[in-house]
Amino acid sequence: MSNTKIFYLLLLLLLLLGITACTKRAKQPMQVIYDPDQTVEALLETPNITIDSLQTVELPSDVQQFYYNNNYKLGWAESLNRTQLIENLSELIYDGISINKETLEQLKKRNEQYDNLSEKDKIQIDFVFSTAYMQSISKLYNGSINPKKFYGDWEILPKPLNTSATMLLALENHSINVSFDSIRSKQPVYQSLRNKLTSLYQINDSVKIFIKAKLNDTIENLSTTKKHLAFLNLLPDSISIDNIYTSATATAIKQLQQKNAINPSGYIDTTTQKAIYDEEAFVKEKLIVNLERWRWFPRQFSKDYILVNIPAYSLISVANNNTIQKHKVVVGTIERKTPILSSTLSTVVINPTWTVPPTIKKNDLIPKATANRAYFSQHNFTIYDSQGKVISPEKWDPTKGGSYRYVQKGGNGNTLGRVKFLFKNDHAVYLHDTPSQWGFAKDNRSLSSGCVRVEQPFDLVNFIFTLLDNSMSKEKIDQVVASQETKNYSASKVPIDVYLLYWTVNVDNNGIMTFYKDVYNYDTRLYKQLQK
């Protein structure tokens, strides 16, 4: 063959290689895919092992989708991806998420043996890795339990997440760590709860028993006991975590003993040791159930919003991510719970009328009006029949009391007070003023029929009108109130979201915990469910 022919053959070969290189697609960037309908391309590099599609039919649907998208090739052939997943699964304990220990041990063992596994075993363990990844990020993103099935009064929908597409991109970029970090909630409350739970799990040693000591004595392993006391906020951060028995240490122990009706000796006996462990178990339960709730809650709040924490009996108003005001609130009783929901403010009503809801109609109004028909006039109620016709109290039939509609006139004495705040929801609840101001002075403010009563509600009106750029002055608002005429003001110009949420512990930046009464007795039942 002549040199010329060889030259042209080599040139042709180089051209073909160049075309092949140009047609090879670039690596897809790592990102979390939320749209369930979005698809991504198969992995660039996979072993020459093909999975029979029939082998995937018993797998969860999102796992099946992954293998379909990946042309029925292995996903977990890369050691780095497998190792990262095992590490992240091991650390989910800090999020309060339980992972099956047998599955985790199986993944560790098969990871060590991977190079020597048969094709059949590699396919089977690939299924286990894929299932573990998708189940864990789903739990991390939306929680381990569907709250709608757990609570009858839950209105927040699960957040969409495309687990199969997200896993494929994480595998292609060796970014399993990044995907877990991206999916984990960035809400500050979630982060502080997680940090606190992490600090508990990082106390590896037990509480040291000692029944006699002098101040400034060195006691073996006392530093571990101090870590337990510091976790429970009994020792301030300024105290050194060492083995020196100080007056601050003695005071912390006595404080715990007094709280638990133990002789305040300042030393650690078996009873005090148990009390420390019991306190930590209580805190652990609260941290775990509230981490789960925050995975249910919206991933991030809007720029402007109104937030109620039901157990704290508190409302905050936030503009441009800055807290502007805080209000005391009264929430529903355990029999008539305030629902947990996320919505958007629609209307502010000054001098609202009140249409009696079915539960109050049945349990309160009809029995009182049956005993005394003057109840209607005394409380400014108008009675309407099923045709919308006004019925006088004299012609009202108590045996058909449930068929009527009862509307209370706006103004003085109205059950809703002088203003209410409306937002779409399935429970017909809203925020409102109240003539029963005595409720705000109580510690236990679980007193309403489900709606949320707000202290100083016209401060909230001013907050809303400022955001809406409504030019109504305080004097003008006062005039509308004094007129006793019902006036509706749209709040749709600027979206102001409303969150009615439920969490029973806060942790500040210094690890200091504030607990709120579990007013609806949700915590223990949820904790038991999470441990299954």
Coordinates of C-alpha atoms in Angstrom, one line a residue:
M1 CA 0.0 0.0 0.0
S2 CA 1.4 3.4 -1.0
N3 CA 2.3 6.0 1.6
T4 CA -0.4 8.3 0.0
K5 CA -3.1 5.7 0.7
I6 CA -1.9 5.1 4.2
F7 CA -2.0 8.9 4.8
Y8 CA -5.6 9.2 3.6
L9 CA -6.7 6.2 5.6
L10 CA -5.2 7.7 8.8
L11 CA -6.8 11.0 8.0
L12 CA -10.2 9.3 7.5
L13 CA -9.8 7.4 10.8
L14 CA -9.0 10.7 12.6
L15 CA -12.1 12.3 11.1
L16 CA -14.3 9.5 12.2
L17 CA -12.9 9.6 15.8
G18 CA -13.4 13.3 15.8
I19 CA -17.0 13.0 14.7
T20 CA -17.6 10.3 17.4
A21 CA -16.1 12.6 20.0
C22 CA -18.3 15.5 19.0
T23 CA -21.4 13.4 19.1
K24 CA -20.8 12.2 22.6
R25 CA -23.0 14.2 24.8
A26 CA -21.7 16.3 27.7
K27 CA -22.3 15.3 31.3
Q28 CA -25.6 16.4 32.6
P29 CA -25.2 18.9 35.5
M30 CA -26.2 17.9 39.0
Q31 CA -29.5 19.3 40.1
V32 CA -32.5 18.2 42.1
I33 CA -35.4 17.5 39.7
Y34 CA -38.8 18.4 41.1
D35 CA -41.0 18.0 38.1
P36 CA -42.3 14.4 38.1
D37 CA -42.7 14.5 34.3
Q38 CA -39.1 15.7 33.5
T39 CA -36.8 13.0 32.0
V40 CA -33.0 12.8 31.9
E41 CA -30.7 10.8 29.7
A42 CA -29.2 7.5 30.6
L43 CA -25.8 7.4 32.4
L44 CA -22.8 8.1 30.1
E45 CA -20.8 5.1 31.4
T46 CA -22.2 1.8 32.6
P47 CA -20.8 -1.8 32.8
N48 CA -21.7 -4.1 30.0
I49 CA -24.4 -5.8 32.1
T50 CA -28.0 -5.7 30.9
I51 CA -31.0 -6.1 33.2
D52 CA -34.0 -7.9 32.0
S53 CA -37.0 -5.5 32.4
L54 CA -39.0 -8.3 34.0
Q55 CA -36.6 -8.3 36.9
T56 CA -37.8 -4.8 37.8
V57 CA -41.5 -5.4 37.9
E58 CA -41.6 -6.0 41.7
L59 CA -39.6 -2.9 42.5
P60 CA -41.2 0.5 43.6
S61 CA -42.4 2.5 40.6
D62 CA -39.8 5.2 40.9
V63 CA -37.0 2.6 40.9
Q64 CA -38.6 0.9 37.8
Q65 CA -38.6 4.4 36.1
F66 CA -34.9 4.8 36.8
Y67 CA -33.9 1.5 35.1
Y68 CA -36.2 2.3 32.2
N69 CA -34.5 5.8 31.8
N70 CA -31.1 4.1 32.2
N71 CA -31.7 1.6 29.4
Y72 CA -31.8 -1.2 31.9
K73 CA -28.1 -0.8 32.9
L74 CA -26.6 -0.8 36.3
G75 CA -26.6 2.4 38.3
W76 CA -24.3 1.7 41.2
A77 CA -21.1 0.4 39.5
E78 CA -19.0 3.3 40.8
S79 CA -17.5 2.7 44.2
L80 CA -17.6 6.4 45.1
N81 CA -21.4 6.6 44.6
R82 CA -21.9 3.5 46.8
T83 CA -19.7 4.8 49.5
Q84 CA -21.4 8.2 49.6
L85 CA -24.8 6.6 49.8
I86 CA -23.8 4.4 52.7
E87 CA -22.3 7.4 54.5
N88 CA -25.5 9.5 54.0
L89 CA -27.8 6.7 55.1
S90 CA -25.7 6.3 58.3
E91 CA -26.1 10.1 59.0
L92 CA -29.9 10.2 58.6
I93 CA -30.1 9.4 62.3
Y94 CA -29.2 13.1 62.8
D95 CA -32.4 14.0 60.9
G96 CA -34.4 11.7 63.1
I97 CA -35.0 9.3 60.2
S98 CA -34.9 5.5 60.9
I99 CA -33.1 3.4 58.4
N100 CA -33.4 -0.4 58.3
K101 CA -30.2 -1.7 60.0
E102 CA -30.2 -5.0 58.1
T103 CA -30.4 -3.2 54.8
L104 CA -27.6 -0.8 55.7
E105 CA -25.4 -3.8 56.8
Q106 CA -26.2 -5.6 53.5
L107 CA -25.1 -2.5 51.5
K108 CA -21.8 -2.2 53.5
K109 CA -21.0 -5.9 53.0
R110 CA -21.8 -6.0 49.3
N111 CA -19.9 -2.8 48.8
E112 CA -16.8 -4.4 50.2
Q113 CA -17.3 -7.5 48.1
Y114 CA -18.5 -5.7 44.9
D115 CA -15.5 -6.5 42.6
N116 CA -15.9 -10.2 43.3
L117 CA -19.7 -10.3 42.9
S118 CA -21.3 -12.2 40.0
E119 CA -23.4 -10.3 37.4
K120 CA -26.6 -11.7 39.0
D121 CA -25.5 -10.4 42.5
K122 CA -24.5 -7.0 41.1
I123 CA -27.9 -6.6 39.6
Q124 CA -29.7 -7.6 42.8
I125 CA -27.5 -5.3 45.0
D126 CA -28.0 -2.5 42.4
F127 CA -31.8 -2.8 43.1
V128 CA -31.1 -2.5 46.9
F129 CA -28.9 0.6 46.4
S130 CA -31.5 2.3 44.2
T131 CA -34.4 1.5 46.5
A132 CA -32.5 2.7 49.5
Y133 CA -31.5 6.0 47.8
M134 CA -35.0 6.8 46.6
Q135 CA -36.8 5.9 49.8
S136 CA -34.3 7.9 51.9
I137 CA -34.4 11.1 49.9
S138 CA -38.2 10.8 49.8
K139 CA -38.3 10.6 53.6
L140 CA -35.7 13.5 53.8
Y141 CA -37.8 15.7 51.5
N142 CA -41.4 14.9 52.5
G143 CA -41.1 12.9 55.7
S144 CA -41.4 9.2 56.7
I145 CA -45.2 9.4 57.2
N146 CA -47.9 10.9 55.1
P147 CA -49.4 13.5 57.5
K148 CA -52.7 13.5 55.6
K149 CA -53.2 9.9 56.7
F150 CA -52.0 10.7 60.3
Y151 CA -54.0 13.9 60.9
G152 CA -57.6 14.5 59.8
D153 CA -57.1 18.3 59.8
W154 CA -54.0 18.5 57.6
E155 CA -54.1 20.7 54.5
I156 CA -50.5 21.0 53.3
L157 CA -49.8 18.9 50.2
P158 CA -46.6 16.9 49.7
K159 CA -43.9 18.6 47.7
P160 CA -43.2 17.2 44.3
L161 CA -39.9 15.4 43.8
N162 CA -38.6 13.3 40.8
T163 CA -36.5 10.8 42.7
S164 CA -35.5 8.7 39.7
A165 CA -34.2 11.6 37.7
T166 CA -32.5 13.1 40.7
M167 CA -30.7 9.9 41.4
L168 CA -29.6 9.5 37.8
L169 CA -28.0 12.9 37.8
A170 CA -26.4 12.3 41.3
L171 CA -24.9 9.0 40.0
E172 CA -23.6 10.6 36.8
N173 CA -21.8 13.4 38.7
H174 CA -20.7 11.3 41.7
S175 CA -22.8 13.7 43.8
I176 CA -24.8 11.6 46.1
N177 CA -23.6 13.8 49.0
V178 CA -24.7 17.0 47.1
S179 CA -28.1 15.5 46.4
F180 CA -28.8 14.7 50.0
D181 CA -27.5 18.2 51.1
S182 CA -29.7 19.8 48.5
I183 CA -32.8 17.9 49.4
R184 CA -32.4 18.4 53.2
S185 CA -34.5 21.3 54.5
K186 CA -32.8 24.7 54.7
Q187 CA -35.4 26.1 57.1
P188 CA -33.5 27.6 60.1
V189 CA -35.8 25.8 62.5
Y190 CA -35.0 22.5 60.9
Q191 CA -31.3 23.1 60.9
S192 CA -31.3 24.1 64.6
L193 CA -33.3 21.0 65.6
R194 CA -30.9 18.7 63.6
N195 CA -27.9 20.3 65.1
K196 CA -29.3 19.7 68.6
L197 CA -30.1 16.1 67.9
T198 CA -26.6 15.6 66.4
S199 CA -25.0 16.9 69.6
L200 CA -27.0 14.3 71.6
Y201 CA -25.8 11.4 69.4
Q202 CA -22.2 12.7 69.6
I203 CA -22.2 12.2 73.4
N204 CA -20.8 8.7 73.3
D205 CA -20.1 7.9 77.0
S206 CA -22.4 7.4 79.9
V207 CA -23.1 9.7 82.9
K208 CA -20.4 9.1 85.6
I209 CA -21.8 8.2 89.1
F210 CA -20.1 9.9 92.1
I211 CA -21.7 10.4 95.5
K212 CA -19.0 12.5 97.2
A213 CA -16.8 15.3 96.1
K214 CA -15.4 18.7 97.1
L215 CA -15.3 21.7 95.0
N216 CA -12.4 21.7 92.5
D217 CA -11.9 18.0 92.9
T218 CA -10.9 16.1 89.7
I219 CA -13.4 13.4 89.0
E220 CA -12.7 10.8 86.3
N221 CA -15.0 11.1 83.3
L222 CA -16.9 14.1 84.8
S223 CA -16.4 15.9 81.4
T224 CA -18.9 13.4 79.9
T225 CA -21.5 14.2 82.6
K226 CA -20.9 17.9 81.9
K227 CA -21.7 17.2 78.2
H228 CA -25.0 15.7 79.2
L229 CA -25.8 18.6 81.5
A230 CA -24.8 21.1 78.8
F231 CA -27.1 19.3 76.2
L232 CA -30.0 19.8 78.7
N233 CA -29.2 23.5 78.9
L234 CA -28.3 23.1 82.6
L235 CA -24.7 24.2 82.1
P236 CA -23.9 27.4 80.2
D237 CA -21.6 27.4 77.2
S238 CA -19.0 29.4 79.3
I239 CA -18.4 26.5 81.6
S240 CA -15.3 24.3 80.6
I241 CA -16.1 20.7 79.7
D242 CA -13.5 19.1 81.9
N243 CA -13.2 16.8 84.9
I244 CA -13.2 19.6 87.5
Y245 CA -16.1 19.6 89.9
T246 CA -17.1 23.3 90.1
S247 CA -19.9 25.2 91.9
A248 CA -21.6 25.6 88.5
T249 CA -21.5 21.8 88.0
A250 CA -23.0 21.3 91.5
T251 CA -25.7 23.9 90.8
A252 CA -26.6 22.3 87.5
I253 CA -27.0 18.8 89.1
K254 CA -29.1 20.3 92.0
Q255 CA -31.3 22.0 89.5
L256 CA -32.0 18.7 87.7
Q257 CA -32.6 16.9 91.0
Q258 CA -35.1 19.5 92.2
K259 CA -37.0 19.4 89.0
N260 CA -37.3 15.6 89.4
A261 CA -38.1 15.6 93.1
I262 CA -34.7 14.1 94.0
N263 CA -32.7 15.1 97.1
P264 CA -30.6 18.0 95.8
S265 CA -27.1 16.7 96.8
G266 CA -25.2 18.0 93.8
Y267 CA -23.8 14.6 93.2
I268 CA -24.7 11.9 90.7
D269 CA -26.3 8.7 92.2
T270 CA -28.2 6.1 90.2
T271 CA -31.5 8.0 90.6
T272 CA -30.0 11.2 89.2
Q273 CA -28.3 9.3 86.4
K274 CA -31.6 7.9 85.4
A275 CA -33.2 11.3 85.6
I276 CA -30.6 12.7 83.1
Y277 CA -31.3 9.8 80.7
D278 CA -35.1 10.3 81.0
E279 CA -34.7 14.0 80.3
E280 CA -32.6 13.3 77.2
A281 CA -35.1 10.7 76.0
F282 CA -37.9 13.3 76.3
V283 CA -35.8 15.9 74.4
K284 CA -34.9 13.3 71.8
E285 CA -38.6 12.5 71.2
K286 CA -39.4 16.2 70.8
L287 CA -36.6 16.8 68.4
I288 CA -37.4 13.8 66.2
V289 CA -41.1 14.5 65.9
N290 CA -40.6 18.1 65.1
L291 CA -37.9 17.3 62.5
E292 CA -40.5 15.1 60.8
R293 CA -43.0 17.9 60.9
W294 CA -40.6 20.4 59.3
R295 CA -40.1 18.0 56.5
W296 CA -43.9 18.1 55.9
F297 CA -44.0 21.9 56.0
P298 CA -43.3 24.1 53.0
R299 CA -39.6 23.9 51.9
Q300 CA -39.3 27.7 52.1
F301 CA -41.6 30.5 53.1
S302 CA -42.5 33.4 50.9
K303 CA -41.0 36.8 51.3
D304 CA -44.1 38.2 53.1
Y305 CA -46.2 36.0 55.3
I306 CA -48.2 35.5 58.5
L307 CA -47.1 32.5 60.6
V308 CA -49.0 30.9 63.5
N309 CA -47.4 28.3 65.7
I310 CA -50.4 26.6 67.3
P311 CA -48.6 25.2 70.4
A312 CA -46.8 28.4 71.1
Y313 CA -50.1 30.4 70.9
S314 CA -48.2 32.9 68.8
L315 CA -48.4 34.7 65.4
I316 CA -45.6 36.6 63.7
S317 CA -45.9 38.8 60.6
V318 CA -42.9 38.9 58.2
A319 CA -42.2 41.4 55.5
N320 CA -39.2 40.9 53.1
N321 CA -38.0 38.1 55.4
N322 CA -37.9 40.3 58.5
T323 CA -40.1 39.7 61.4
I324 CA -42.2 42.9 61.9
Q325 CA -44.7 42.0 64.7
K326 CA -45.5 39.3 67.2
H327 CA -49.0 38.6 68.5
K328 CA -50.6 36.4 71.1
V329 CA -53.3 34.1 69.7
V330 CA -56.1 31.9 70.9
V331 CA -56.4 28.6 69.0
G332 CA -58.9 25.7 68.8
T333 CA -59.6 23.3 71.7
I334 CA -58.6 19.7 71.4
E335 CA -62.2 18.9 70.5
R336 CA -62.2 21.6 67.8
K337 CA -58.7 21.7 66.6
T338 CA -57.1 24.5 64.5
P339 CA -56.1 22.8 61.3
I340 CA -52.5 22.8 59.9
L341 CA -52.4 24.5 56.6
S342 CA -50.7 26.7 54.1
S343 CA -52.7 29.3 52.1
T344 CA -52.7 32.9 50.8
L345 CA -54.5 35.9 52.4
S346 CA -57.4 37.0 50.2
T347 CA -59.5 39.5 52.1
V348 CA -59.5 41.8 55.2
V349 CA -63.1 42.4 56.5
I350 CA -63.8 45.2 58.9
N351 CA -67.0 44.8 60.9
P352 CA -67.5 41.3 59.7
T353 CA -70.7 39.4 59.9
W354 CA -70.6 35.9 61.4
T355 CA -72.4 32.9 59.9
V356 CA -72.6 30.3 62.6
P357 CA -70.7 27.1 61.5
P358 CA -72.4 23.7 61.9
T359 CA -70.7 22.5 65.0
I360 CA -71.4 25.7 67.0
K361 CA -74.9 25.8 65.6
K362 CA -75.6 22.3 66.9
N363 CA -73.7 22.4 70.2
D364 CA -74.1 26.0 71.3
L365 CA -76.6 28.2 69.5
I366 CA -79.6 25.9 69.1
P367 CA -79.6 24.7 72.8
K368 CA -79.3 28.3 74.0
A369 CA -82.0 29.7 71.7
T370 CA -84.3 26.8 72.6
A371 CA -84.0 27.8 76.2
N372 CA -84.4 31.5 75.5
R373 CA -85.6 32.8 72.1
A374 CA -84.5 36.3 73.1
Y375 CA -81.0 35.0 72.5
F376 CA -81.4 35.9 68.8
S377 CA -82.1 39.6 69.4
Q378 CA -79.7 39.9 72.3
H379 CA -76.8 38.7 70.1
N380 CA -77.9 40.4 66.8
F381 CA -78.7 37.2 64.9
T382 CA -80.8 37.1 61.7
I383 CA -82.4 33.7 60.9
Y384 CA -82.7 32.5 57.3
D385 CA -84.5 29.4 56.1
S386 CA -83.3 27.1 53.3
Q387 CA -84.8 29.5 50.7
G388 CA -82.9 32.5 52.0
K389 CA -86.1 34.0 53.6
V390 CA -85.8 35.9 56.9
I391 CA -87.6 34.1 59.7
S392 CA -88.6 35.8 62.9
P393 CA -87.6 34.3 66.3
E394 CA -91.3 33.7 67.0
K395 CA -91.6 31.5 63.9
W396 CA -88.3 29.7 64.4
D397 CA -88.8 25.9 64.8
P398 CA -86.2 24.5 67.2
T399 CA -86.9 20.9 66.0
K400 CA -85.6 22.0 62.6
G401 CA -82.9 24.2 64.1
G402 CA -80.1 22.7 62.0
S403 CA -81.8 23.6 58.7
Y404 CA -81.6 27.4 59.3
R405 CA -78.7 29.7 58.6
Y406 CA -77.8 32.2 61.4
V407 CA -75.9 35.4 60.6
Q408 CA -74.7 37.8 63.3
K409 CA -74.6 41.5 62.4
G410 CA -71.2 43.1 62.2
G411 CA -70.2 45.7 64.8
N412 CA -70.4 45.8 68.6
G413 CA -70.7 42.4 70.2
N414 CA -70.0 40.4 67.1
T415 CA -68.3 37.1 67.9
L416 CA -65.5 37.8 65.4
G417 CA -64.8 41.2 66.9
R418 CA -64.2 44.1 64.5
V419 CA -62.0 42.5 61.8
K420 CA -61.3 39.1 60.2
F421 CA -58.7 37.9 57.8
L422 CA -59.8 35.4 55.1
F423 CA -57.7 32.8 53.2
K424 CA -58.8 29.8 51.2
N425 CA -59.0 26.5 53.1
D426 CA -61.2 23.4 53.5
H427 CA -62.0 23.9 57.2
A428 CA -63.6 27.4 56.9
V429 CA -61.2 28.8 59.5
Y430 CA -59.7 32.3 59.5
L431 CA -57.9 34.8 61.8
H432 CA -60.1 37.3 63.6
D433 CA -60.5 39.8 66.4
T434 CA -62.6 38.8 69.5
P435 CA -64.6 40.6 72.2
S436 CA -63.3 37.9 74.6
Q437 CA -60.0 39.7 75.3
W438 CA -59.6 37.8 78.6
G439 CA -58.4 34.7 76.7
F440 CA -55.1 36.4 75.9
A441 CA -54.2 36.7 79.5
K442 CA -54.2 32.9 80.0
D443 CA -51.2 30.6 79.7
N444 CA -53.4 27.9 78.1
R445 CA -55.0 29.6 75.1
S446 CA -56.5 26.5 73.4
L447 CA -60.0 28.0 73.8
S448 CA -61.6 28.6 70.4
S449 CA -63.8 26.6 68.0
G450 CA -60.9 26.2 65.5
C451 CA -60.4 29.7 64.2
V452 CA -57.5 31.8 65.4
R453 CA -58.2 34.8 67.6
V454 CA -55.5 37.5 67.3
E455 CA -54.5 40.0 70.0
Q456 CA -54.1 43.6 68.7
P457 CA -55.5 42.7 65.3
F458 CA -55.5 46.2 63.9
D459 CA -51.7 46.1 64.1
L460 CA -51.9 43.2 61.7
V461 CA -54.3 45.2 59.5
N462 CA -51.7 48.0 59.3
F463 CA -49.0 45.5 58.5
I464 CA -51.1 44.1 55.6
F465 CA -52.2 47.5 54.3
T466 CA -48.6 48.6 54.3
L467 CA -47.6 45.7 52.2
L468 CA -50.5 46.3 49.9
D469 CA -49.6 49.9 49.6
N470 CA -53.1 50.8 50.8
S471 CA -53.2 54.4 51.8
M472 CA -55.9 54.1 54.5
S473 CA -54.7 56.0 57.6
K474 CA -55.4 54.8 61.1
E475 CA -58.0 57.5 61.4
K476 CA -59.8 56.3 58.3
I477 CA -59.7 52.7 59.6
D478 CA -61.2 54.0 62.9
Q479 CA -64.0 55.7 61.0
V480 CA -64.9 52.5 59.2
V481 CA -64.9 50.6 62.4
A482 CA -67.1 53.2 64.1
S483 CA -69.6 53.1 61.3
Q484 CA -70.3 49.4 62.1
E485 CA -70.8 48.8 58.3
T486 CA -69.2 45.7 56.9
K487 CA -66.3 46.6 54.5
N488 CA -64.2 44.1 52.4
Y489 CA -60.7 44.9 51.3
S490 CA -58.9 42.7 48.8
A491 CA -55.5 41.5 49.8
S492 CA -54.6 40.0 46.4
K493 CA -52.4 42.8 45.1
V494 CA -49.3 41.4 46.9
P495 CA -49.2 37.7 47.8
I496 CA -49.2 37.4 51.6
D497 CA -49.0 33.7 52.6
V498 CA -50.6 32.4 55.7
Y499 CA -49.1 29.4 57.6
L500 CA -50.9 27.7 60.5
L501 CA -48.3 25.2 61.7
Y502 CA -47.6 23.0 64.7
W503 CA -44.2 22.4 66.4
T504 CA -43.5 21.9 70.0
V505 CA -39.8 22.9 70.5
N506 CA -37.5 25.6 69.3
V507 CA -33.7 25.6 69.5
D508 CA -31.9 29.0 69.3
N509 CA -28.4 29.6 67.8
N510 CA -26.9 28.7 71.2
G511 CA -28.6 25.4 71.5
I512 CA -31.1 26.7 74.1
M513 CA -34.4 24.9 73.9
T514 CA -37.9 26.3 74.4
F515 CA -40.7 23.8 74.7
Y516 CA -44.4 24.4 74.0
K517 CA -47.3 22.3 75.3
D518 CA -48.4 19.6 72.9
V519 CA -51.9 21.0 73.0
Y520 CA -53.4 18.3 70.7
N521 CA -51.4 15.4 72.1
Y522 CA -49.8 14.7 68.7
D523 CA -46.2 14.1 69.7
T524 CA -46.2 10.7 71.5
R525 CA -48.4 9.1 68.9
L526 CA -46.2 10.4 66.1
Y527 CA -43.0 9.3 67.8
K528 CA -44.3 5.8 68.2
Q529 CA -45.3 5.7 64.5
L530 CA -41.8 6.9 63.5
Q531 CA -40.2 4.1 65.5
K532 CA -42.0 1.3 63.6

